[in-house]
Amino acid sequence: PLPSGRIAYRTLGDYERELRELAARYPELVRLVRLDHQTLEGRWVYGVEIAHGVQMPDGRPVFLLMGLHHAREWPSGEHAMEFAYDLVRHAYTDPRIARLLREGRALIVPVVNPDGFEKSRAAGALEWKRKNCRQWDGVVEHPVAECATYADNGLTSRGVDVNRNYGGFWGGRGSSDQWWAQDYRGQAPFSEPETRNVRDLVASRQVTVLISNHTYGNLVLRSPGVAGGNAPEESLYQALGDRMATQNGYTSQAAYQLYPTNGTVEDWAYYATGALGYTFEINPKDFHPDFGSAVIDEYLGHGVYAGKGNREAYLVAFETAVDPGYHGVVTG
Ligand code: 0X9
Ligand code: ZN
């Protein structure tokens, strides 16, 4: 079973309640974090910080795990949330996890785009919504209330793609300047509360490794998002991607090999802060298939990866976040 015991996709209410409960129940270990900027519909975005002595002010290195930049990609939030339960459950009993929580901190933000997720999770007309609730139509900004009814698919899709709005190489080939496009980048870098939230959270901590969960494709993606002369020189970046892929069975590659992108969280993180940023694409072929395969099997590992899965990939990421040399990679 999963660390939480869940057998069905969470709602937005489930996420918020569980984050609060974890923090209330384990104050030595879990701190509720409210990000700085309210969404367009007026929601706060929440996460948890997990560490031994979590309330202590210090500069321990941080592993940041995020889900649900894209509304319809439900497993992406589930895997982040399950990792939070996993860390809490084993914080005192598993020496590997106990050490990580002494030497570093985990920051987990399962729902980066709550406005969009809430629409998709209702599984009605907006089930396949991807973007946020920005109601710009190229001429005027409509009332945000229209987000609940205005379709976000096809050629009249309002909203900004939260994973094209970061400042890293924002603009140009790899995103759209058309308001209706699925990869619409918004009117300026960090124009959206969702990306400002992540930017300011990272600026407030010592984030060394981050993973942004998506669906789908069974991929571990790293910068750069466009082909060219800006490929990272540092071998640790590729080595950690490859090492995580040996745990979850995904394919490790540079993001541009999928298709060109810019303004993604990993491009911003890597080039602006130096943090090793990755996109995980969970599940072989669906945005949110039946819970069993995409969440239970892929989190815990299955088939020849039984006992591995994203659980083990995240632990390897956390170990590298705490100590870049932990897995013996020689850089340079
Ligand atoms: O397009 C995206 O934002 C991600 N794929 S998804 O199908 N979940 O929308 C991929 C982003 C990967 N990052 C780069 N290609 N840089
Ligand atoms: Zn996505």
GROMACS .gro file of C-alpha atoms and ligand atoms in nm:
model
  349
    1PRO     CA    1   0.000   0.000   0.000
    2LEU     CA    2   0.091   0.364  -0.040
    3PRO     CA    3   0.236   0.545   0.264
    4SER     CA    4  -0.096   0.727   0.310
    5GLY     CA    5  -0.307   0.420   0.240
    6ARG     CA    6  -0.506   0.608  -0.024
    7ILE     CA    7  -0.674   0.425  -0.310
    8ALA     CA    8  -0.830   0.715  -0.502
    9TYR     CA    9  -0.720   1.055  -0.636
   10ARG     CA   10  -0.725   1.339  -0.388
   11THR     CA   11  -0.940   1.646  -0.430
   12LEU     CA   12  -0.796   1.993  -0.365
   13GLY     CA   13  -0.969   1.983  -0.027
   14ASP     CA   14  -0.799   1.653   0.054
   15TYR     CA   15  -0.455   1.798  -0.022
   16GLU     CA   16  -0.508   2.105   0.194
   17ARG     CA   17  -0.652   1.909   0.486
   18GLU     CA   18  -0.377   1.647   0.479
   19LEU     CA   19  -0.098   1.908   0.465
   20ARG     CA   20  -0.247   2.083   0.768
   21GLU     CA   21  -0.294   1.754   0.953
   22LEU     CA   22   0.065   1.644   0.895
   23ALA     CA   23   0.195   1.974   1.031
   24ALA     CA   24  -0.039   1.970   1.331
   25ARG     CA   25   0.041   1.611   1.417
   26TYR     CA   26   0.423   1.621   1.382
   27PRO     CA   27   0.537   1.971   1.481
   28GLU     CA   28   0.900   1.857   1.531
   29LEU     CA   29   0.907   1.724   1.178
   30VAL     CA   30   0.658   1.906   0.957
   31ARG     CA   31   0.592   2.274   0.905
   32LEU     CA   32   0.304   2.405   0.695
   33VAL     CA   33   0.430   2.657   0.440
   34ARG     CA   34   0.194   2.906   0.281
   35LEU     CA   35   0.339   3.054  -0.036
   36ASP     CA   36   0.340   3.431  -0.084
   37HIS     CA   37   0.096   3.497  -0.366
   38GLN     CA   38  -0.276   3.423  -0.386
   39THR     CA   39  -0.396   3.270  -0.709
   40LEU     CA   40  -0.623   3.456  -0.950
   41GLU     CA   41  -0.926   3.295  -0.783
   42GLY     CA   42  -0.793   3.399  -0.443
   43ARG     CA   43  -0.654   3.068  -0.320
   44TRP     CA   44  -0.339   3.024  -0.118
   45VAL     CA   45  -0.089   2.761  -0.226
   46TYR     CA   46   0.038   2.534   0.051
   47GLY     CA   47   0.330   2.304   0.100
   48VAL     CA   48   0.509   2.127   0.382
   49GLU     CA   49   0.868   2.149   0.492
   50ILE     CA   50   0.995   1.825   0.645
   51ALA     CA   51   1.311   1.789   0.853
   52HIS     CA   52   1.427   1.697   1.200
   53GLY     CA   53   1.409   2.022   1.394
   54VAL     CA   54   1.208   2.172   1.110
   55GLN     CA   55   1.133   2.492   1.303
   56MET     CA   56   1.507   2.567   1.344
   57PRO     CA   57   1.638   2.855   1.135
   58ASP     CA   58   1.941   2.724   0.947
   59GLY     CA   59   2.080   2.688   0.599
   60ARG     CA   60   2.051   2.316   0.540
   61PRO     CA   61   2.022   2.218   0.173
   62VAL     CA   62   1.673   2.163   0.039
   63PHE     CA   63   1.515   1.913  -0.199
   64LEU     CA   64   1.201   2.066  -0.355
   65LEU     CA   65   0.932   1.835  -0.497
   66MET     CA   66   0.631   1.981  -0.679
   67GLY     CA   67   0.317   1.859  -0.853
   68LEU     CA   68   0.028   1.989  -1.058
   69HIS     CA   69   0.172   2.277  -1.254
   70HIS     CA   70  -0.068   2.132  -1.513
   71ALA     CA   71  -0.426   2.090  -1.393
   72ARG     CA   72  -0.517   1.760  -1.560
   73GLU     CA   73  -0.200   1.576  -1.453
   74TRP     CA   74  -0.342   1.430  -1.132
   75PRO     CA   75  -0.074   1.168  -1.051
   76SER     CA   76   0.185   1.448  -1.034
   77GLY     CA   77   0.039   1.573  -0.706
   78GLU     CA   78  -0.018   1.227  -0.566
   79HIS     CA   79   0.346   1.123  -0.592
   80ALA     CA   80   0.459   1.443  -0.419
   81MET     CA   81   0.209   1.392  -0.136
   82GLU     CA   82   0.299   1.026  -0.091
   83PHE     CA   83   0.665   1.118  -0.056
   84ALA     CA   84   0.571   1.354   0.228
   85TYR     CA   85   0.392   1.071   0.412
   86ASP     CA   86   0.683   0.839   0.339
   87LEU     CA   87   0.939   1.076   0.494
   88VAL     CA   88   0.725   1.134   0.803
   89ARG     CA   89   0.652   0.766   0.851
   90HIS     CA   90   1.019   0.666   0.836
   91ALA     CA   91   1.176   0.973   0.995
   92TYR     CA   92   1.281   0.792   1.312
   93THR     CA   93   1.296   0.429   1.200
   94ASP     CA   94   1.480   0.421   0.867
   95PRO     CA   95   1.843   0.537   0.911
   96ARG     CA   96   1.863   0.648   0.547
   97ILE     CA   97   1.564   0.880   0.584
   98ALA     CA   98   1.658   0.989   0.937
   99ARG     CA   99   1.996   1.106   0.809
  100LEU     CA  100   1.844   1.298   0.518
  101LEU     CA  101   1.607   1.477   0.754
  102ARG     CA  102   1.894   1.567   0.986
  103GLU     CA  103   2.125   1.696   0.713
  104GLY     CA  104   1.870   1.854   0.481
  105ARG     CA  105   1.512   1.957   0.437
  106ALA     CA  106   1.242   1.842   0.198
  107LEU     CA  107   0.996   2.097   0.065
  108ILE     CA  108   0.685   1.951  -0.091
  109VAL     CA  109   0.429   2.156  -0.284
  110PRO     CA  110   0.183   1.904  -0.431
  111VAL     CA  111  -0.052   2.152  -0.601
  112VAL     CA  112   0.121   2.447  -0.767
  113ASN     CA  113  -0.190   2.535  -0.973
  114PRO     CA  114  -0.491   2.483  -0.743
  115ASP     CA  115  -0.736   2.692  -0.950
  116GLY     CA  116  -0.679   2.475  -1.254
  117PHE     CA  117  -0.665   2.147  -1.062
  118GLU     CA  118  -0.996   2.211  -0.893
  119LYS     CA  119  -1.165   2.254  -1.233
  120SER     CA  120  -1.007   1.941  -1.379
  121ARG     CA  121  -1.065   1.725  -1.071
  122ALA     CA  122  -1.438   1.796  -1.088
  123ALA     CA  123  -1.414   1.581  -1.403
  124GLY     CA  124  -1.687   1.770  -1.584
  125ALA     CA  125  -1.646   1.989  -1.892
  126LEU     CA  126  -1.303   2.109  -1.775
  127GLU     CA  127  -1.152   1.768  -1.701
  128TRP     CA  128  -0.873   1.822  -1.955
  129LYS     CA  129  -0.784   2.172  -1.846
  130ARG     CA  130  -0.406   2.233  -1.840
  131LYS     CA  131  -0.347   2.603  -1.769
  132ASN     CA  132  -0.429   2.848  -1.489
  133CYS     CA  133  -0.729   3.081  -1.461
  134ARG     CA  134  -0.592   3.390  -1.641
  135GLN     CA  135  -0.887   3.518  -1.846
  136TRP     CA  136  -0.698   3.727  -2.103
  137ASP     CA  137  -0.836   3.684  -2.455
  138GLY     CA  138  -0.584   3.893  -2.643
  139VAL     CA  139  -0.795   4.210  -2.606
  140VAL     CA  140  -0.938   4.225  -2.255
  141GLU     CA  141  -0.914   4.043  -1.925
  142HIS     CA  142  -1.247   3.878  -1.845
  143PRO     CA  143  -1.375   3.827  -1.489
  144VAL     CA  144  -1.197   3.534  -1.326
  145ALA     CA  145  -1.536   3.379  -1.246
  146GLU     CA  146  -1.551   3.275  -1.612
  147CYS     CA  147  -1.269   3.027  -1.544
  148ALA     CA  148  -1.522   2.782  -1.402
  149THR     CA  149  -1.712   2.759  -1.728
  150TYR     CA  150  -1.477   2.861  -2.006
  151ALA     CA  151  -1.325   2.556  -2.175
  152ASP     CA  152  -0.948   2.518  -2.163
  153ASN     CA  153  -0.894   2.301  -2.464
  154GLY     CA  154  -0.914   2.345  -2.838
  155LEU     CA  155  -0.859   2.680  -3.004
  156THR     CA  156  -1.032   2.906  -2.752
  157SER     CA  157  -0.849   2.806  -2.441
  158ARG     CA  158  -0.798   3.083  -2.188
  159GLY     CA  159  -0.521   3.058  -1.931
  160VAL     CA  160  -0.144   3.080  -1.903
  161ASP     CA  161   0.070   2.766  -1.917
  162VAL     CA  162   0.232   2.784  -1.574
  163ASN     CA  163   0.527   2.583  -1.708
  164ARG     CA  164   0.610   2.845  -1.972
  165ASN     CA  165   0.587   3.153  -1.752
  166TYR     CA  166   0.916   3.125  -1.555
  167GLY     CA  167   1.194   3.366  -1.633
  168GLY     CA  168   1.439   3.109  -1.772
  169PHE     CA  169   1.472   3.187  -2.145
  170TRP     CA  170   1.110   3.316  -2.135
  171GLY     CA  171   0.977   3.386  -2.483
  172GLY     CA  172   1.067   3.271  -2.832
  173ARG     CA  173   1.052   2.924  -2.982
  174GLY     CA  174   0.929   2.667  -2.732
  175SER     CA  175   0.616   2.849  -2.613
  176SER     CA  176   0.333   3.049  -2.767
  177ASP     CA  177   0.242   3.418  -2.753
  178GLN     CA  178  -0.118   3.329  -2.850
  179TRP     CA  179  -0.363   3.347  -2.557
  180TRP     CA  180  -0.557   3.040  -2.670
  181ALA     CA  181  -0.257   2.808  -2.707
  182GLN     CA  182  -0.195   2.521  -2.467
  183ASP     CA  183   0.159   2.650  -2.419
  184TYR     CA  184   0.073   3.021  -2.388
  185ARG     CA  185   0.357   3.184  -2.196
  186GLY     CA  186   0.166   3.485  -2.056
  187GLN     CA  187   0.241   3.852  -2.112
  188ALA     CA  188   0.569   3.869  -1.917
  189PRO     CA  189   0.806   3.643  -1.724
  190PHE     CA  190   0.659   3.566  -1.381
  191SER     CA  191   0.332   3.743  -1.469
  192GLU     CA  192   0.141   3.467  -1.287
  193PRO     CA  193   0.102   3.412  -0.912
  194GLU     CA  194   0.183   3.041  -0.949
  195THR     CA  195   0.532   3.102  -1.089
  196ARG     CA  196   0.602   3.390  -0.851
  197ASN     CA  197   0.517   3.154  -0.566
  198VAL     CA  198   0.780   2.902  -0.671
  199ARG     CA  199   1.038   3.171  -0.750
  200ASP     CA  200   0.999   3.333  -0.408
  201LEU     CA  201   0.993   3.000  -0.224
  202VAL     CA  202   1.321   2.898  -0.388
  203ALA     CA  203   1.471   3.238  -0.309
  204SER     CA  204   1.386   3.190   0.059
  205ARG     CA  205   1.568   2.854   0.094
  206GLN     CA  206   1.885   2.673  -0.015
  207VAL     CA  207   1.727   2.461  -0.288
  208THR     CA  208   1.991   2.241  -0.454
  209VAL     CA  209   1.776   1.984  -0.635
  210LEU     CA  210   1.415   2.013  -0.750
  211ILE     CA  211   1.172   1.785  -0.930
  212SER     CA  212   0.853   1.900  -1.098
  213ASN     CA  213   0.614   1.612  -1.157
  214HIS     CA  214   0.401   1.595  -1.472
  215THR     CA  215   0.223   1.331  -1.678
  216TYR     CA  216   0.291   1.164  -1.912
  217GLY     CA  217   0.573   0.982  -2.099
  218ASN     CA  218   0.786   0.794  -1.842
  219LEU     CA  219   1.067   1.045  -1.874
  220VAL     CA  220   1.327   1.216  -1.655
  221LEU     CA  221   1.393   1.549  -1.826
  222ARG     CA  222   1.664   1.803  -1.752
  223SER     CA  223   1.763   2.135  -1.909
  224PRO     CA  224   1.809   2.270  -2.164
  225GLY     CA  225   1.463   2.306  -2.313
  226VAL     CA  226   1.598   2.416  -2.649
  227ALA     CA  227   1.884   2.266  -2.845
  228GLY     CA  228   2.191   2.482  -2.881
  229GLY     CA  229   2.513   2.594  -2.725
  230ASN     CA  230   2.383   2.623  -2.371
  231ALA     CA  231   2.399   2.257  -2.266
  232PRO     CA  232   2.518   2.221  -1.910
  233GLU     CA  233   2.884   2.129  -1.878
  234GLU     CA  234   2.841   1.977  -1.540
  235SER     CA  235   2.823   1.599  -1.549
  236LEU     CA  236   2.646   1.573  -1.215
  237TYR     CA  237   2.328   1.710  -1.372
  238GLN     CA  238   2.305   1.433  -1.629
  239ALA     CA  239   2.437   1.169  -1.388
  240LEU     CA  240   2.163   1.235  -1.135
  241GLY     CA  241   1.897   1.222  -1.409
  242ASP     CA  242   2.036   0.889  -1.529
  243ARG     CA  243   2.057   0.753  -1.176
  244MET     CA  244   1.697   0.843  -1.100
  245ALA     CA  245   1.591   0.676  -1.426
  246THR     CA  246   1.754   0.351  -1.315
  247GLN     CA  247   1.521   0.361  -1.013
  248ASN     CA  248   1.191   0.438  -1.187
  249GLY     CA  249   1.262   0.279  -1.525
  250TYR     CA  250   1.197   0.601  -1.714
  251THR     CA  251   1.410   0.740  -1.998
  252SER     CA  252   1.660   1.010  -1.897
  253GLN     CA  253   1.716   1.279  -2.159
  254ALA     CA  254   1.755   1.651  -2.218
  255ALA     CA  255   1.417   1.822  -2.234
  256TYR     CA  256   1.460   1.958  -2.588
  257GLN     CA  257   1.478   1.600  -2.712
  258LEU     CA  258   1.106   1.576  -2.628
  259TYR     CA  259   1.018   1.911  -2.789
  260PRO     CA  260   1.149   2.265  -2.748
  261THR     CA  261   1.032   2.456  -2.442
  262ASN     CA  262   1.119   2.774  -2.260
  263GLY     CA  263   1.005   2.936  -1.939
  264THR     CA  264   0.989   2.596  -1.765
  265VAL     CA  265   1.067   2.564  -1.398
  266GLU     CA  266   1.380   2.355  -1.457
  267ASP     CA  267   1.531   2.594  -1.709
  268TRP     CA  268   1.478   2.881  -1.469
  269ALA     CA  269   1.604   2.687  -1.170
  270TYR     CA  270   1.917   2.555  -1.337
  271TYR     CA  271   2.025   2.867  -1.521
  272ALA     CA  272   1.913   3.129  -1.269
  273THR     CA  273   1.986   2.957  -0.937
  274GLY     CA  274   2.214   2.665  -1.019
  275ALA     CA  275   1.971   2.414  -0.868
  276LEU     CA  276   1.955   2.081  -1.051
  277GLY     CA  277   1.598   2.091  -1.187
  278TYR     CA  278   1.410   1.799  -1.345
  279THR     CA  279   1.072   1.723  -1.492
  280PHE     CA  280   0.936   1.375  -1.425
  281GLU     CA  281   0.674   1.259  -1.676
  282ILE     CA  282   0.475   0.994  -1.489
  283ASN     CA  283   0.283   0.716  -1.667
  284PRO     CA  284   0.340   0.580  -2.017
  285LYS     CA  285   0.032   0.718  -2.189
  286ASP     CA  286  -0.234   0.900  -1.985
  287PHE     CA  287  -0.276   1.232  -1.801
  288HIS     CA  288  -0.482   1.072  -1.522
  289PRO     CA  289  -0.559   0.704  -1.574
  290ASP     CA  290  -0.702   0.469  -1.312
  291PHE     CA  291  -0.532   0.530  -0.979
  292GLY     CA  292  -0.373   0.185  -0.953
  293SER     CA  293  -0.112   0.186  -1.225
  294ALA     CA  294  -0.018   0.553  -1.236
  295VAL     CA  295  -0.005   0.618  -0.864
  296ILE     CA  296   0.038   0.297  -0.665
  297ASP     CA  297   0.258   0.103  -0.908
  298GLU     CA  298   0.469   0.391  -1.030
  299TYR     CA  299   0.527   0.534  -0.683
  300LEU     CA  300   0.620   0.204  -0.519
  301GLY     CA  301   0.775   0.041  -0.827
  302HIS     CA  302   0.646  -0.257  -1.020
  303GLY     CA  303   0.763  -0.526  -1.261
  304VAL     CA  304   1.143  -0.537  -1.276
  305TYR     CA  305   1.139  -0.209  -1.079
  306ALA     CA  306   0.938  -0.356  -0.790
  307GLY     CA  307   1.046  -0.185  -0.469
  308LYS     CA  308   1.197   0.107  -0.659
  309GLY     CA  309   0.972   0.347  -0.849
  310ASN     CA  310   0.956   0.720  -0.790
  311ARG     CA  311   0.993   0.662  -0.415
  312GLU     CA  312   1.350   0.552  -0.472
  313ALA     CA  313   1.414   0.814  -0.741
  314TYR     CA  314   1.311   1.090  -0.499
  315LEU     CA  315   1.535   0.948  -0.227
  316VAL     CA  316   1.832   0.952  -0.464
  317ALA     CA  317   1.746   1.314  -0.551
  318PHE     CA  318   1.724   1.405  -0.183
  319GLU     CA  319   2.059   1.236  -0.113
  320THR     CA  320   2.220   1.437  -0.391
  321ALA     CA  321   2.052   1.755  -0.269
  322VAL     CA  322   2.211   1.703   0.071
  323ASP     CA  323   2.550   1.592  -0.061
  324PRO     CA  324   2.631   1.625  -0.433
  325GLY     CA  325   2.907   1.366  -0.399
  326TYR     CA  326   2.697   1.112  -0.213
  327HIS     CA  327   2.659   0.878  -0.508
  328GLY     CA  328   3.021   0.906  -0.605
  329VAL     CA  329   2.976   1.120  -0.914
  330VAL     CA  330   3.291   1.306  -1.012
  331THR     CA  331   3.202   1.647  -1.157
  332GLY     CA  332   3.380   1.859  -1.413
  3330X9     O1  333   0.532   2.066  -2.183
  3330X9     C1  334   0.556   2.057  -2.064
  3330X9     O2  335   0.549   2.151  -1.988
  3330X9     C2  336   0.596   1.922  -2.007
  3330X9     N1  337   0.523   1.816  -2.068
  3330X9     S1  338   0.362   1.802  -2.039
  3330X9     O3  339   0.309   1.701  -2.131
  3330X9     N2  340   0.342   1.747  -1.893
  3330X9     O4  341   0.301   1.928  -2.052
  3330X9     C3  342   0.741   1.897  -2.041
  3330X9     C4  343   0.832   2.000  -1.990
  3330X9     C5  344   0.967   1.946  -2.001
  3330X9     N3  345   1.061   2.045  -1.995
  3330X9     C6  346   1.120   2.085  -2.105
  3330X9     N4  347   1.089   2.029  -2.220
  3330X9     N5  348   1.210   2.179  -2.089
  334ZN      ZN  349   0.263   1.880  -1.760
   0.00000   0.00000   0.00000
